[in-house]
């Protein structure tokens, strides 16, 4: 019985590890038909991408880093757009909107932290991305807090 439990535990651990893996590309995210899940996947893609962006800058590949940065902003935009396309109102059904608001806030912190890690002359590259993610986060929060009409 102990061997069976060990094997079951190993299989469950492997399944959880696969389930927790972020999407490999934005194309994979956009293929998700469930709009709420697409929003979540987009933000799951964005946060690890910030780390890849910093590594690219550190490796002396600023073009690659900027390409990754564009994909981070695009992922945040996909997340917001997907939630808007659901047709649900954030005030009356806030679950996925609140999750996106929290995740974009975390993404914003990651971007600001990454900006502090970069060389002084590379830091301005992140300003437009930070501003866009800040705008998306603010809009999500506004939608959640908006008064009923």
PDB file of C-alpha atoms in Angstrom:
ATOM      1  CA  UNK A   1       0.000   0.000   0.000  1.00  0.00           C
ATOM      2  CA  UNK A   2       2.886   2.356   0.728  1.00  0.00           C
ATOM      3  CA  UNK A   3       4.254   1.956  -2.808  1.00  0.00           C
ATOM      4  CA  UNK A   4       0.804   2.775  -4.245  1.00  0.00           C
ATOM      5  CA  UNK A   5       0.544   5.928  -2.119  1.00  0.00           C
ATOM      6  CA  UNK A   6       4.023   7.029  -3.153  1.00  0.00           C
ATOM      7  CA  UNK A   7       3.236   6.517  -6.832  1.00  0.00           C
ATOM      8  CA  UNK A   8      -0.075   8.367  -6.495  1.00  0.00           C
ATOM      9  CA  UNK A   9       1.612  11.249  -4.708  1.00  0.00           C
ATOM     10  CA  UNK A  10       4.288  11.413  -7.398  1.00  0.00           C
ATOM     11  CA  UNK A  11       1.685  11.498 -10.185  1.00  0.00           C
ATOM     12  CA  UNK A  12      -0.352  14.205  -8.428  1.00  0.00           C
ATOM     13  CA  UNK A  13       2.758  16.309  -7.838  1.00  0.00           C
ATOM     14  CA  UNK A  14       3.692  16.028 -11.512  1.00  0.00           C
ATOM     15  CA  UNK A  15       0.161  17.002 -12.572  1.00  0.00           C
ATOM     16  CA  UNK A  16       0.204  20.060 -10.310  1.00  0.00           C
ATOM     17  CA  UNK A  17       3.601  21.113 -11.629  1.00  0.00           C
ATOM     18  CA  UNK A  18       2.327  20.919 -15.196  1.00  0.00           C
ATOM     19  CA  UNK A  19      -0.865  22.783 -14.338  1.00  0.00           C
ATOM     20  CA  UNK A  20       1.058  25.620 -12.654  1.00  0.00           C
ATOM     21  CA  UNK A  21       3.367  26.175 -15.652  1.00  0.00           C
ATOM     22  CA  UNK A  22       2.764  29.577 -17.261  1.00  0.00           C
ATOM     23  CA  UNK A  23       1.902  29.709 -20.972  1.00  0.00           C
ATOM     24  CA  UNK A  24       4.902  29.668 -23.295  1.00  0.00           C
ATOM     25  CA  UNK A  25       3.644  32.369 -25.649  1.00  0.00           C
ATOM     26  CA  UNK A  26       0.943  34.950 -26.185  1.00  0.00           C
ATOM     27  CA  UNK A  27      -0.344  32.864 -29.100  1.00  0.00           C
ATOM     28  CA  UNK A  28      -1.039  30.071 -26.625  1.00  0.00           C
ATOM     29  CA  UNK A  29      -2.878  32.560 -24.412  1.00  0.00           C
ATOM     30  CA  UNK A  30      -4.987  33.889 -27.282  1.00  0.00           C
ATOM     31  CA  UNK A  31      -6.068  30.375 -28.286  1.00  0.00           C
ATOM     32  CA  UNK A  32      -7.883  29.990 -24.943  1.00  0.00           C
ATOM     33  CA  UNK A  33     -11.622  30.217 -25.710  1.00  0.00           C
ATOM     34  CA  UNK A  34     -12.706  30.965 -22.112  1.00  0.00           C
ATOM     35  CA  UNK A  35     -12.261  34.739 -21.825  1.00  0.00           C
ATOM     36  CA  UNK A  36     -11.859  34.764 -18.047  1.00  0.00           C
ATOM     37  CA  UNK A  37      -9.251  32.026 -18.193  1.00  0.00           C
ATOM     38  CA  UNK A  38      -7.526  33.851 -21.071  1.00  0.00           C
ATOM     39  CA  UNK A  39      -7.238  36.918 -18.868  1.00  0.00           C
ATOM     40  CA  UNK A  40      -5.684  34.870 -16.105  1.00  0.00           C
ATOM     41  CA  UNK A  41      -3.290  33.085 -18.490  1.00  0.00           C
ATOM     42  CA  UNK A  42      -2.154  36.390 -19.977  1.00  0.00           C
ATOM     43  CA  UNK A  43      -1.117  37.681 -16.573  1.00  0.00           C
ATOM     44  CA  UNK A  44       0.454  34.321 -15.707  1.00  0.00           C
ATOM     45  CA  UNK A  45       2.565  34.780 -18.844  1.00  0.00           C
ATOM     46  CA  UNK A  46       3.548  38.384 -18.049  1.00  0.00           C
ATOM     47  CA  UNK A  47       5.117  38.090 -14.594  1.00  0.00           C
ATOM     48  CA  UNK A  48       7.864  35.552 -15.444  1.00  0.00           C
ATOM     49  CA  UNK A  49       8.535  37.484 -18.656  1.00  0.00           C
ATOM     50  CA  UNK A  50       9.714  40.450 -16.566  1.00  0.00           C
ATOM     51  CA  UNK A  51      12.503  38.276 -15.169  1.00  0.00           C
ATOM     52  CA  UNK A  52      13.456  37.159 -18.672  1.00  0.00           C
ATOM     53  CA  UNK A  53      13.550  40.805 -19.728  1.00  0.00           C
ATOM     54  CA  UNK A  54      15.963  41.722 -16.928  1.00  0.00           C
ATOM     55  CA  UNK A  55      18.206  38.769 -17.820  1.00  0.00           C
ATOM     56  CA  UNK A  56      18.250  39.895 -21.454  1.00  0.00           C
ATOM     57  CA  UNK A  57      19.338  43.393 -20.426  1.00  0.00           C
ATOM     58  CA  UNK A  58      22.020  41.927 -18.162  1.00  0.00           C
ATOM     59  CA  UNK A  59      23.239  39.713 -21.028  1.00  0.00           C
ATOM     60  CA  UNK A  60      23.685  42.775 -23.229  1.00  0.00           C
ATOM     61  CA  UNK A  61      20.669  42.043 -25.442  1.00  0.00           C
ATOM     62  CA  UNK A  62      18.579  45.230 -25.206  1.00  0.00           C
ATOM     63  CA  UNK A  63      16.631  44.470 -28.422  1.00  0.00           C
ATOM     64  CA  UNK A  64      15.503  41.120 -27.027  1.00  0.00           C
ATOM     65  CA  UNK A  65      14.663  42.759 -23.700  1.00  0.00           C
ATOM     66  CA  UNK A  66      12.507  45.387 -25.428  1.00  0.00           C
ATOM     67  CA  UNK A  67      10.718  42.664 -27.406  1.00  0.00           C
ATOM     68  CA  UNK A  68       9.934  40.842 -24.154  1.00  0.00           C
ATOM     69  CA  UNK A  69       8.769  44.111 -22.591  1.00  0.00           C
ATOM     70  CA  UNK A  70       6.356  44.660 -25.480  1.00  0.00           C
ATOM     71  CA  UNK A  71       4.944  41.164 -24.898  1.00  0.00           C
ATOM     72  CA  UNK A  72       4.450  41.961 -21.185  1.00  0.00           C
ATOM     73  CA  UNK A  73       2.392  45.048 -22.026  1.00  0.00           C
ATOM     74  CA  UNK A  74       0.498  43.119 -24.685  1.00  0.00           C
ATOM     75  CA  UNK A  75      -0.316  40.392 -22.143  1.00  0.00           C
ATOM     76  CA  UNK A  76      -1.720  42.959 -19.694  1.00  0.00           C
ATOM     77  CA  UNK A  77      -3.785  44.462 -22.503  1.00  0.00           C
ATOM     78  CA  UNK A  78      -5.098  41.022 -23.510  1.00  0.00           C
ATOM     79  CA  UNK A  79      -6.090  40.378 -19.889  1.00  0.00           C
ATOM     80  CA  UNK A  80      -8.102  43.594 -19.676  1.00  0.00           C
ATOM     81  CA  UNK A  81      -9.650  43.211 -23.123  1.00  0.00           C
ATOM     82  CA  UNK A  82     -10.667  39.602 -22.431  1.00  0.00           C
ATOM     83  CA  UNK A  83     -12.516  40.616 -19.285  1.00  0.00           C
ATOM     84  CA  UNK A  84     -14.271  43.430 -21.141  1.00  0.00           C
ATOM     85  CA  UNK A  85     -15.329  40.976 -23.860  1.00  0.00           C
ATOM     86  CA  UNK A  86     -17.092  38.754 -21.310  1.00  0.00           C
ATOM     87  CA  UNK A  87     -19.832  41.368 -21.119  1.00  0.00           C
ATOM     88  CA  UNK A  88     -19.931  40.983 -17.350  1.00  0.00           C
ATOM     89  CA  UNK A  89     -19.963  43.980 -15.067  1.00  0.00           C
ATOM     90  CA  UNK A  90     -17.019  44.150 -12.697  1.00  0.00           C
ATOM     91  CA  UNK A  91     -19.160  45.605  -9.931  1.00  0.00           C
ATOM     92  CA  UNK A  92     -21.723  42.803  -9.884  1.00  0.00           C
ATOM     93  CA  UNK A  93     -19.362  39.899 -10.718  1.00  0.00           C
ATOM     94  CA  UNK A  94     -15.963  41.023  -9.444  1.00  0.00           C
ATOM     95  CA  UNK A  95     -14.131  37.681  -9.033  1.00  0.00           C
ATOM     96  CA  UNK A  96     -12.054  37.665 -12.228  1.00  0.00           C
ATOM     97  CA  UNK A  97     -11.763  41.447 -12.370  1.00  0.00           C
ATOM     98  CA  UNK A  98     -10.371  41.554  -8.830  1.00  0.00           C
ATOM     99  CA  UNK A  99      -7.911  38.774  -9.619  1.00  0.00           C
ATOM    100  CA  UNK A 100      -6.742  40.712 -12.683  1.00  0.00           C
ATOM    101  CA  UNK A 101      -6.465  43.908 -10.633  1.00  0.00           C
ATOM    102  CA  UNK A 102      -4.314  42.144  -8.031  1.00  0.00           C
ATOM    103  CA  UNK A 103      -2.170  40.481 -10.696  1.00  0.00           C
ATOM    104  CA  UNK A 104      -1.627  43.731 -12.618  1.00  0.00           C
ATOM    105  CA  UNK A 105      -0.648  45.415  -9.349  1.00  0.00           C
ATOM    106  CA  UNK A 106       1.934  42.648  -8.786  1.00  0.00           C
ATOM    107  CA  UNK A 107       3.099  43.013 -12.388  1.00  0.00           C
ATOM    108  CA  UNK A 108       3.480  46.741 -11.840  1.00  0.00           C
ATOM    109  CA  UNK A 109       5.629  46.107  -8.742  1.00  0.00           C
ATOM    110  CA  UNK A 110       7.734  43.623 -10.744  1.00  0.00           C
ATOM    111  CA  UNK A 111       8.283  46.180 -13.511  1.00  0.00           C
ATOM    112  CA  UNK A 112       9.222  48.918 -11.043  1.00  0.00           C
ATOM    113  CA  UNK A 113      11.636  46.581  -9.284  1.00  0.00           C
ATOM    114  CA  UNK A 114      13.135  45.531 -12.621  1.00  0.00           C
ATOM    115  CA  UNK A 115      13.571  49.183 -13.548  1.00  0.00           C
ATOM    116  CA  UNK A 116      15.609  49.772 -10.384  1.00  0.00           C
ATOM    117  CA  UNK A 117      17.856  46.804 -11.269  1.00  0.00           C
ATOM    118  CA  UNK A 118      18.727  48.125 -14.715  1.00  0.00           C
ATOM    119  CA  UNK A 119      21.549  50.434 -15.698  1.00  0.00           C
ATOM    120  CA  UNK A 120      20.601  54.082 -15.480  1.00  0.00           C
ATOM    121  CA  UNK A 121      20.494  54.576 -19.279  1.00  0.00           C
ATOM    122  CA  UNK A 122      18.194  51.543 -19.739  1.00  0.00           C
ATOM    123  CA  UNK A 123      15.605  52.573 -17.150  1.00  0.00           C
ATOM    124  CA  UNK A 124      13.611  54.919 -19.429  1.00  0.00           C
ATOM    125  CA  UNK A 125      12.790  51.920 -21.658  1.00  0.00           C
ATOM    126  CA  UNK A 126      10.386  50.722 -18.958  1.00  0.00           C
ATOM    127  CA  UNK A 127       8.556  54.027 -18.411  1.00  0.00           C
ATOM    128  CA  UNK A 128       5.902  53.542 -21.150  1.00  0.00           C
ATOM    129  CA  UNK A 129       5.288  49.931 -20.070  1.00  0.00           C
ATOM    130  CA  UNK A 130       4.881  50.933 -16.435  1.00  0.00           C
ATOM    131  CA  UNK A 131       2.504  53.720 -17.424  1.00  0.00           C
ATOM    132  CA  UNK A 132       0.361  51.348 -19.537  1.00  0.00           C
ATOM    133  CA  UNK A 133       0.157  48.647 -16.837  1.00  0.00           C
ATOM    134  CA  UNK A 134      -0.643  51.358 -14.286  1.00  0.00           C
ATOM    135  CA  UNK A 135      -3.466  52.594 -16.534  1.00  0.00           C
ATOM    136  CA  UNK A 136      -4.858  49.049 -16.931  1.00  0.00           C
ATOM    137  CA  UNK A 137      -4.689  48.467 -13.178  1.00  0.00           C
ATOM    138  CA  UNK A 138      -6.406  51.784 -12.467  1.00  0.00           C
ATOM    139  CA  UNK A 139      -9.183  51.002 -14.961  1.00  0.00           C
ATOM    140  CA  UNK A 140      -9.780  47.555 -13.454  1.00  0.00           C
ATOM    141  CA  UNK A 141      -9.985  49.056  -9.990  1.00  0.00           C
ATOM    142  CA  UNK A 142     -12.330  51.789 -11.201  1.00  0.00           C
ATOM    143  CA  UNK A 143     -14.596  49.194 -12.865  1.00  0.00           C
ATOM    144  CA  UNK A 144     -14.781  47.180  -9.640  1.00  0.00           C
ATOM    145  CA  UNK A 145     -15.498  50.200  -7.459  1.00  0.00           C
ATOM    146  CA  UNK A 146     -17.885  51.975  -9.838  1.00  0.00           C
ATOM    147  CA  UNK A 147     -21.323  52.771  -8.454  1.00  0.00           C
ATOM    148  CA  UNK A 148     -24.314  51.022  -9.904  1.00  0.00           C
ATOM    149  CA  UNK A 149     -26.209  53.134 -12.384  1.00  0.00           C
TER     150      UNK A 149
END
